[in-house]
Amino acid sequence: MIGRVVCSTAGRDRGKFLVIVGFSGENPLVADGKERPITRPKLKNPKHLRKTNSILEVQQYTTDKSLRRALREFNQGSALEQEED
């Protein structure tokens, strides 16, 4: 589902939150607005993504800056969890 916030469970971006911006066949294309801008999304295996219950509106990720802003609360929360471990 386009706009869903997901967490990467494998690869260099493991532990980071991303947004599904499209599909190529059955594989989602994800972006985070920084390493992976909306104009150059990453093709991910669905097995390597953990879904969240959050879905962003299209207006929240029209630009890379707005996408980073929308994902900031998710990534800050995961950084706090990692520090506690």
PDB file of C-alpha atoms in Angstrom:
ATOM      1  CA  MET A   1       0.000   0.000   0.000  1.00  0.00           C
ATOM      2  CA  ILE A   2       1.517   3.291  -1.094  1.00  0.00           C
ATOM      3  CA  GLY A   3       2.193   5.696   1.776  1.00  0.00           C
ATOM      4  CA  ARG A   4       2.689   3.001   4.428  1.00  0.00           C
ATOM      5  CA  VAL A   5       5.569   3.528   6.831  1.00  0.00           C
ATOM      6  CA  VAL A   6       7.790   0.439   7.032  1.00  0.00           C
ATOM      7  CA  CYS A   7      10.942  -0.475   8.930  1.00  0.00           C
ATOM      8  CA  SER A   8      13.828  -2.127   7.117  1.00  0.00           C
ATOM      9  CA  THR A   9      14.954  -5.389   8.730  1.00  0.00           C
ATOM     10  CA  ALA A  10      17.894  -6.181   6.414  1.00  0.00           C
ATOM     11  CA  GLY A  11      20.566  -4.376   4.448  1.00  0.00           C
ATOM     12  CA  ARG A  12      22.489  -1.179   5.074  1.00  0.00           C
ATOM     13  CA  ASP A  13      19.296   0.625   5.981  1.00  0.00           C
ATOM     14  CA  ARG A  14      18.385  -1.909   8.696  1.00  0.00           C
ATOM     15  CA  GLY A  15      16.442  -0.292  11.531  1.00  0.00           C
ATOM     16  CA  LYS A  16      15.471   2.800   9.533  1.00  0.00           C
ATOM     17  CA  PHE A  17      11.942   3.803   8.734  1.00  0.00           C
ATOM     18  CA  LEU A  18      10.976   4.288   5.097  1.00  0.00           C
ATOM     19  CA  VAL A  19       7.814   4.986   3.123  1.00  0.00           C
ATOM     20  CA  ILE A  20       6.493   2.872   0.263  1.00  0.00           C
ATOM     21  CA  VAL A  21       6.265   5.220  -2.726  1.00  0.00           C
ATOM     22  CA  GLY A  22       5.426   2.682  -5.418  1.00  0.00           C
ATOM     23  CA  PHE A  23       5.750  -0.892  -6.626  1.00  0.00           C
ATOM     24  CA  SER A  24       7.791  -2.664  -9.281  1.00  0.00           C
ATOM     25  CA  GLY A  25       5.948  -5.913  -9.824  1.00  0.00           C
ATOM     26  CA  GLU A  26       5.368  -7.257  -6.319  1.00  0.00           C
ATOM     27  CA  ASN A  27       8.411  -5.546  -4.766  1.00  0.00           C
ATOM     28  CA  PRO A  28       7.901  -2.198  -3.036  1.00  0.00           C
ATOM     29  CA  LEU A  29       9.905   0.912  -3.862  1.00  0.00           C
ATOM     30  CA  VAL A  30      10.861   2.737  -0.667  1.00  0.00           C
ATOM     31  CA  ALA A  31      12.310   6.176   0.054  1.00  0.00           C
ATOM     32  CA  ASP A  32      13.414   8.110   3.126  1.00  0.00           C
ATOM     33  CA  GLY A  33      14.145  11.517   1.610  1.00  0.00           C
ATOM     34  CA  LYS A  34      17.853  11.460   2.437  1.00  0.00           C
ATOM     35  CA  GLU A  35      19.873   8.425   1.317  1.00  0.00           C
ATOM     36  CA  ARG A  36      16.964   7.382  -0.874  1.00  0.00           C
ATOM     37  CA  PRO A  37      15.175  10.395  -2.369  1.00  0.00           C
ATOM     38  CA  ILE A  38      11.700  10.096  -3.844  1.00  0.00           C
ATOM     39  CA  THR A  39      13.142  10.460  -7.347  1.00  0.00           C
ATOM     40  CA  ARG A  40      15.437   7.430  -6.810  1.00  0.00           C
ATOM     41  CA  PRO A  41      13.593   4.954  -4.543  1.00  0.00           C
ATOM     42  CA  LYS A  42      15.099   1.634  -3.483  1.00  0.00           C
ATOM     43  CA  LEU A  43      13.637  -1.684  -4.585  1.00  0.00           C
ATOM     44  CA  LYS A  44      13.232  -3.852  -1.459  1.00  0.00           C
ATOM     45  CA  ASN A  45      12.266  -7.454  -0.950  1.00  0.00           C
ATOM     46  CA  PRO A  46       8.971  -7.458   1.010  1.00  0.00           C
ATOM     47  CA  LYS A  47      10.466 -10.070   3.377  1.00  0.00           C
ATOM     48  CA  HIS A  48      12.977  -7.448   4.511  1.00  0.00           C
ATOM     49  CA  LEU A  49      10.351  -4.938   5.594  1.00  0.00           C
ATOM     50  CA  ARG A  50       8.294  -4.768   8.782  1.00  0.00           C
ATOM     51  CA  LYS A  51       4.982  -2.969   8.336  1.00  0.00           C
ATOM     52  CA  THR A  52       3.733  -0.360  10.764  1.00  0.00           C
ATOM     53  CA  ASN A  53       0.149   0.776  11.254  1.00  0.00           C
ATOM     54  CA  SER A  54       1.003   4.292  10.058  1.00  0.00           C
ATOM     55  CA  ILE A  55       0.055   5.524   6.623  1.00  0.00           C
ATOM     56  CA  LEU A  56       1.162   8.948   5.384  1.00  0.00           C
ATOM     57  CA  GLU A  57      -1.024  11.183   3.253  1.00  0.00           C
ATOM     58  CA  VAL A  58       0.352  12.060  -0.181  1.00  0.00           C
ATOM     59  CA  GLN A  59       0.807  15.690   0.928  1.00  0.00           C
ATOM     60  CA  GLN A  60       3.205  14.529   3.656  1.00  0.00           C
ATOM     61  CA  TYR A  61       5.756  13.175   1.189  1.00  0.00           C
ATOM     62  CA  THR A  62       5.569  15.298  -1.954  1.00  0.00           C
ATOM     63  CA  THR A  63       9.163  16.507  -1.436  1.00  0.00           C
ATOM     64  CA  ASP A  64      12.210  14.922   0.167  1.00  0.00           C
ATOM     65  CA  LYS A  65      12.197  17.553   2.908  1.00  0.00           C
ATOM     66  CA  SER A  66       8.563  16.891   3.818  1.00  0.00           C
ATOM     67  CA  LEU A  67       9.248  13.126   3.789  1.00  0.00           C
ATOM     68  CA  ARG A  68      12.207  13.523   6.186  1.00  0.00           C
ATOM     69  CA  ARG A  69      10.037  15.659   8.450  1.00  0.00           C
ATOM     70  CA  ALA A  70       7.246  13.055   8.446  1.00  0.00           C
ATOM     71  CA  LEU A  71       9.670  10.204   9.253  1.00  0.00           C
ATOM     72  CA  ARG A  72      11.583  12.151  11.927  1.00  0.00           C
ATOM     73  CA  GLU A  73       9.352  10.995  14.803  1.00  0.00           C
ATOM     74  CA  PHE A  74       9.678   7.351  13.758  1.00  0.00           C
ATOM     75  CA  ASN A  75      13.474   7.448  13.424  1.00  0.00           C
ATOM     76  CA  GLN A  76      13.927   9.348  16.699  1.00  0.00           C
ATOM     77  CA  GLY A  77      11.865   6.718  18.494  1.00  0.00           C
ATOM     78  CA  SER A  78      13.991   3.890  17.091  1.00  0.00           C
ATOM     79  CA  ALA A  79      17.203   5.715  18.072  1.00  0.00           C
ATOM     80  CA  LEU A  80      15.962   6.008  21.660  1.00  0.00           C
ATOM     81  CA  GLU A  81      15.143   2.281  21.757  1.00  0.00           C
ATOM     82  CA  GLN A  82      18.630   1.407  20.501  1.00  0.00           C
ATOM     83  CA  GLU A  83      20.271   3.619  23.155  1.00  0.00           C
ATOM     84  CA  GLU A  84      18.337   1.855  25.922  1.00  0.00           C
ATOM     85  CA  ASP A  85      19.641  -1.591  24.839  1.00  0.00           C
TER      86      ASP A  85
END
